[in-house]
Short mmCIF file of C-alpha atoms in Angstrom, two decimals:
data_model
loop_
_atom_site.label_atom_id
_atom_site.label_comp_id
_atom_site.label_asym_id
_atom_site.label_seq_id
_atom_site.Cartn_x
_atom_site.Cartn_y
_atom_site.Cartn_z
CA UNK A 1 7.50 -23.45 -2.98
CA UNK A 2 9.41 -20.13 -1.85
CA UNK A 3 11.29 -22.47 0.36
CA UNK A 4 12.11 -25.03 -2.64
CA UNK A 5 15.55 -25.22 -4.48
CA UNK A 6 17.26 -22.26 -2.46
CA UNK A 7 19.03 -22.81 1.15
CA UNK A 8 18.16 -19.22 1.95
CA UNK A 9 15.04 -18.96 4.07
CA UNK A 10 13.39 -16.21 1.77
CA UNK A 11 14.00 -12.15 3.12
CA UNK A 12 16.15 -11.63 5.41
CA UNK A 13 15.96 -13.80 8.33
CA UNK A 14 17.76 -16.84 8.73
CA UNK A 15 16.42 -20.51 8.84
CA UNK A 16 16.30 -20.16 12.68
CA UNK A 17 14.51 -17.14 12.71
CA UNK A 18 17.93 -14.91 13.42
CA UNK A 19 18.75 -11.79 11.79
CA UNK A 20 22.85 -12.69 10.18
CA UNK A 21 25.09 -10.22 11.81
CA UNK A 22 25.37 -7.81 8.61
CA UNK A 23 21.67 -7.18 8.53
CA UNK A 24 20.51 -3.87 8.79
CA UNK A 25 16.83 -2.94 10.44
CA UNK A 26 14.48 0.09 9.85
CA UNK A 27 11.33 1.43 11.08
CA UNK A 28 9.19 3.36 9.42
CA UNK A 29 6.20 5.32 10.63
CA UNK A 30 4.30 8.09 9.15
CA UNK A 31 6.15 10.47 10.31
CA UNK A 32 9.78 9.55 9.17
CA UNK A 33 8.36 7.80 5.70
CA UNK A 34 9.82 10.83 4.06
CA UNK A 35 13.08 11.82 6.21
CA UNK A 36 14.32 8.56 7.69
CA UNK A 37 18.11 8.43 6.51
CA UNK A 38 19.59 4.97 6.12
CA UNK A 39 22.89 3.87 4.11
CA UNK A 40 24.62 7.60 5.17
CA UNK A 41 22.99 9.34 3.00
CA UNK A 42 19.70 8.22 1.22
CA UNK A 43 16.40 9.62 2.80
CA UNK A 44 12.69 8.27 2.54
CA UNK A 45 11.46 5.01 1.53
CA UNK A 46 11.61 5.06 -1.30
CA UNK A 47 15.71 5.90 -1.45
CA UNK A 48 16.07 3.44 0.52
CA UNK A 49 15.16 0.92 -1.42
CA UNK A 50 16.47 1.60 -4.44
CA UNK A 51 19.78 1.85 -2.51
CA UNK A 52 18.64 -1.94 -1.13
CA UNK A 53 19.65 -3.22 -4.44
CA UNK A 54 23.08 -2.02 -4.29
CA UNK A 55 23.83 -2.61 -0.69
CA UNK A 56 24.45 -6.79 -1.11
CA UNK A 57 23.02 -7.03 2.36
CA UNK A 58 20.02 -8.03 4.04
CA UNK A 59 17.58 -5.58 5.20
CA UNK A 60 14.64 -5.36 7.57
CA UNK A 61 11.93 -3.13 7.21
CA UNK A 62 9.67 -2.80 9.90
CA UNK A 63 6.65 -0.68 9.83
CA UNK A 64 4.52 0.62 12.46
CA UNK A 65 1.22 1.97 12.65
CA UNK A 66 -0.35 2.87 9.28
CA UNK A 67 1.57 4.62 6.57
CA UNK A 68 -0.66 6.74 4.22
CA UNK A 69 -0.14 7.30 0.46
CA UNK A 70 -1.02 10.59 0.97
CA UNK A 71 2.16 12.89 0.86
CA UNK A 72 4.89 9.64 0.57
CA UNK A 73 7.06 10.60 -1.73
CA UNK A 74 8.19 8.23 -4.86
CA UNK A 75 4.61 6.60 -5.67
CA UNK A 76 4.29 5.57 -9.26
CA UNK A 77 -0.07 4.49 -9.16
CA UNK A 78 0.48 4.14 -5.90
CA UNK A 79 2.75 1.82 -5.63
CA UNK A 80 7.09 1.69 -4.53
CA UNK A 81 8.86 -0.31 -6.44
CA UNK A 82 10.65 -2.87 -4.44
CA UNK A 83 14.14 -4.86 -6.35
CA UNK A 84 17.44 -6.43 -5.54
CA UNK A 85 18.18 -9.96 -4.11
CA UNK A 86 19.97 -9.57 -0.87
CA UNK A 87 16.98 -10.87 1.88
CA UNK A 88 14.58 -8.20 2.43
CA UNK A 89 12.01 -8.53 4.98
CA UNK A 90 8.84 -6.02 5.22
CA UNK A 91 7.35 -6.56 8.56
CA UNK A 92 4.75 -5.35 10.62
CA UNK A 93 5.14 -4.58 14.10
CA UNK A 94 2.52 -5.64 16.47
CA UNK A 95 -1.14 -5.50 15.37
CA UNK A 96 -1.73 -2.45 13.65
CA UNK A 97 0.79 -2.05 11.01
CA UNK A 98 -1.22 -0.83 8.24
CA UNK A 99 -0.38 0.23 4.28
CA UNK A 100 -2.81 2.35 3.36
CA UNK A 101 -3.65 3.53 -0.16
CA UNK A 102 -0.75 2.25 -2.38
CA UNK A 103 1.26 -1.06 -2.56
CA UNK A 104 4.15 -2.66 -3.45
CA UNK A 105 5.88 -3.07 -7.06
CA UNK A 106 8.02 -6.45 -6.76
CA UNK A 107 10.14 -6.56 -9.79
CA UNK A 108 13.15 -8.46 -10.65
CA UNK A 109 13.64 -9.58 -6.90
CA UNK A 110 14.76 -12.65 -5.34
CA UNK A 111 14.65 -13.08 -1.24
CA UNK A 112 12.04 -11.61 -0.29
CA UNK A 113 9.65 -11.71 2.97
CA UNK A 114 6.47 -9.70 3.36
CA UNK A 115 4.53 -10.44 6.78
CA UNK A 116 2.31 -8.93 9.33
CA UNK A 117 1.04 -6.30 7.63
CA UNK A 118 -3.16 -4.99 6.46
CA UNK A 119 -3.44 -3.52 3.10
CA UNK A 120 -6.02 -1.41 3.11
CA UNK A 121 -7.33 1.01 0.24
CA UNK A 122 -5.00 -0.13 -2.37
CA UNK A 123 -5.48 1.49 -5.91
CA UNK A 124 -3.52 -0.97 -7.74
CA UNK A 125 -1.90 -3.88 -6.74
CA UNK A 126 -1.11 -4.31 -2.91
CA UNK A 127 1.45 -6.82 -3.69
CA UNK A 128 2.35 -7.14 -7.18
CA UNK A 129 5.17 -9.62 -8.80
CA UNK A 130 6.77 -9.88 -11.87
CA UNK A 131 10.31 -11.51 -12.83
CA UNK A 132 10.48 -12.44 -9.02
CA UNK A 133 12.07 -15.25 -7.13
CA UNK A 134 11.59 -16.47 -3.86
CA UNK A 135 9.11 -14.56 -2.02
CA UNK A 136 7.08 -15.54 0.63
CA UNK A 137 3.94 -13.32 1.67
CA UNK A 138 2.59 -14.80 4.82
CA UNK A 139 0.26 -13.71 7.73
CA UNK A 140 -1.05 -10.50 6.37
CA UNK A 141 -4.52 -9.07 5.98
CA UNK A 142 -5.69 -7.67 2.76
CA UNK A 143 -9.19 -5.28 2.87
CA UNK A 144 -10.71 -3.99 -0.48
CA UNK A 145 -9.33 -1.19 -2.52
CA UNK A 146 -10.34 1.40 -4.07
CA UNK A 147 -10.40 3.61 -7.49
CA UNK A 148 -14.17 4.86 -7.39
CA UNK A 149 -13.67 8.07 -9.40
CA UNK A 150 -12.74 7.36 -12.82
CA UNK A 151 -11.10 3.84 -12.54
CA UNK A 152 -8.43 2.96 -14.67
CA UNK A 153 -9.93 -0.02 -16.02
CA UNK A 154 -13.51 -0.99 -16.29
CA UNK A 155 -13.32 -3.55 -13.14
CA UNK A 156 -10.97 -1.63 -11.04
CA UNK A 157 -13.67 0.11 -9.12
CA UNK A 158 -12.30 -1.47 -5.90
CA UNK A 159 -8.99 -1.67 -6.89
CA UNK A 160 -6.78 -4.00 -8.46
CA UNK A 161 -5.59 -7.18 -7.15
CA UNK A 162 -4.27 -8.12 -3.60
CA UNK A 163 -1.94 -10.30 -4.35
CA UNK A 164 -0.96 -11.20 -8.16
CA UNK A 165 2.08 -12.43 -9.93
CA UNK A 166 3.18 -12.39 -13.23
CA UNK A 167 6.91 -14.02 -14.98
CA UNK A 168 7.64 -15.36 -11.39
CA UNK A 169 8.90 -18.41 -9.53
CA UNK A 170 8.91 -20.28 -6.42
CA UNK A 171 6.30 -18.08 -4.59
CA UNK A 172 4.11 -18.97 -1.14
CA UNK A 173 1.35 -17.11 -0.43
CA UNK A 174 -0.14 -18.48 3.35
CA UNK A 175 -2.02 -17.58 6.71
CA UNK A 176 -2.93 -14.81 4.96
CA UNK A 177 -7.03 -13.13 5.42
CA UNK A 178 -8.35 -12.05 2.73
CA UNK A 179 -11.51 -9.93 3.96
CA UNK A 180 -14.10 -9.10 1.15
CA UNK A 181 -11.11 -8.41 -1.18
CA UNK A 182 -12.64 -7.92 -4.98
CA UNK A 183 -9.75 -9.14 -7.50
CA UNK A 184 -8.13 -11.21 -5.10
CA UNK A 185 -5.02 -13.11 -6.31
CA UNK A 186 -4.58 -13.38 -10.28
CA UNK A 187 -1.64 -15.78 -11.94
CA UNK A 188 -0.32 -15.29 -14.78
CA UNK A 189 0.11 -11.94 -17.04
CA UNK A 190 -2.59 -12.69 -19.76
CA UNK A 191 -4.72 -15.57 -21.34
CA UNK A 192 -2.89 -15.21 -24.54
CA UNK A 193 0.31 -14.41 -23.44
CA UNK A 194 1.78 -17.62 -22.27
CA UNK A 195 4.34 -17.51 -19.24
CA UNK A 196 7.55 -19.69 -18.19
CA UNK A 197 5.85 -22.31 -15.85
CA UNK A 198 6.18 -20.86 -12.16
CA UNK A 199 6.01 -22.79 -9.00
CA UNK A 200 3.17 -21.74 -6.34
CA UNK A 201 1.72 -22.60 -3.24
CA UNK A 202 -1.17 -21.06 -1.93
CA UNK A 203 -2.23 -22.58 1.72
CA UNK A 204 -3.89 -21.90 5.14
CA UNK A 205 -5.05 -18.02 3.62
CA UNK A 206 -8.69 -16.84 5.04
CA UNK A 207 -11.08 -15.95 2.12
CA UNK A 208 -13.79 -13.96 4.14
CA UNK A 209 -16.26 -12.85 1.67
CA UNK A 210 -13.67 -12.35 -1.46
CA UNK A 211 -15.89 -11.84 -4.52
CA UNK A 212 -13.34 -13.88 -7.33
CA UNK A 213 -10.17 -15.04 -8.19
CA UNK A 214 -9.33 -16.77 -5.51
CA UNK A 215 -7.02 -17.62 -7.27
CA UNK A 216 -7.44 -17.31 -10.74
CA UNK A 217 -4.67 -18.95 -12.02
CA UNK A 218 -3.09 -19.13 -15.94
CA UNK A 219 -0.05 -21.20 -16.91
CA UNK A 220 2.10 -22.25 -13.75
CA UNK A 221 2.64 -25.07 -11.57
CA UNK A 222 0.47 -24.51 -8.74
CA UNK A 223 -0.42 -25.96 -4.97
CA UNK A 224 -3.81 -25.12 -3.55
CA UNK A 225 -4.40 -26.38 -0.33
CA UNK A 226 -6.05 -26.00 3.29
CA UNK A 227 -7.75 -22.24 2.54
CA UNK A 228 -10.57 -21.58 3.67
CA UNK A 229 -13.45 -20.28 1.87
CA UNK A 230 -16.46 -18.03 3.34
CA UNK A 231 -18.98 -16.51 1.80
CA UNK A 232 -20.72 -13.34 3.51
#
């Protein structure tokens, strides 16, 4: 569905798998996560994109090695919020891209790409969407979280969920491993609280010993297809 009723390939890249000739690329490590300058003058991650949504051009992010929580600058429960709706790609490069400890806040987005990355240790949300458009989240590997002193909620223990959505549309989540993830994938804000129907496909993901929702899914239009499902 992120590919459905758009000619944009969702994030940055182009149908062929080209960057467009105004697109700007980034890496981030864990050493520049902080002081990496981009658009003249904004610094850190965080900066960064919040400037995104101004730019009105695409932007690759591509991260390498594992970036901590501890000490980035601009968490809000651990997580960056991520907007605008220009193609953004976050991309991991080579095997051992790794967020660890917070996640992403995908709000009132359209166009984006998140690939090739582990999620490891999240305390809320590793990838969390609400009011969002076109996103694809594809080839990643999500481990358990964490919040084991004083959770927020009750069942937060092991963190929140891996990959949930909320108000959003036209969203594919595939070849993705989920490996003994605890609230998975969760659609929809609320059992009460009925939603705008949202279009979903969830295919070829890995469920290695998840423990529930997988998905769990409320009031949307939804594909579920070709995952597989193993129980340690």
């Amino acid at each position: 569905y992120a590919h459905f009723n758009t000619s944009n390939n969702p994030g940055a890249y182009n149908l062929d798998g080209t960057l467009p000739t105004d697109a700007d690329v980034i890496y981030i490590n864990e050493d520049n996560k902080n002081s990496l300058t981009h658009y003249s003058k904004y610094t850190g991650l965080k900066k960064i994109l919040e400037q995104y949504a101004k730019q009105n051009k695409p932007l690759v992010i591509r991260i390498i090695g594992q970036v901590n929580a501890s000490g980035l600058s601009g968490l809000s429960s651990q997580m960056i919020d991520v907007k605008g709706s220009a193609g953004l790609t976050i991309e991991g490069v080579g095997t051992d891209a790794c967020i660890y400890g917070w996640g992403f806040n995908i709000s009132g987005i359209e166009d984006l790409e998140i690939r090739n990355i582990t999620f490891s240790w999240n305390y809320e949300d590793a990838v969390g969407m609400q009011n969002a458009k076109h996103v694809w989240v594809h080839d990643n590997t999500f481990t358990v979280g964490h919040q084991d002193w004083k959770p927020t909620e009750h069942d937060k223990n092991n963190g929140d969920g891996s990959c949930d959505a909320k108000r959003s549309d036209f969203v594919t989540v595939s070849y993705n491993h989920f490996k003994g993830t605890a609230k998975s994938i969760l659609l929809g804000s609320s059992k009460s609280s009925r939603e705008d129907v949202g279009h979903f496909t969830y295919h070829h993901n890995f469920f290695d010993g998840a423990e529930q929702r997988l998905p769990r899914v409320r009031w949307h239009d939804v594909h579920i297809y070709n995952n597989y499902y193993k129980y340690s």
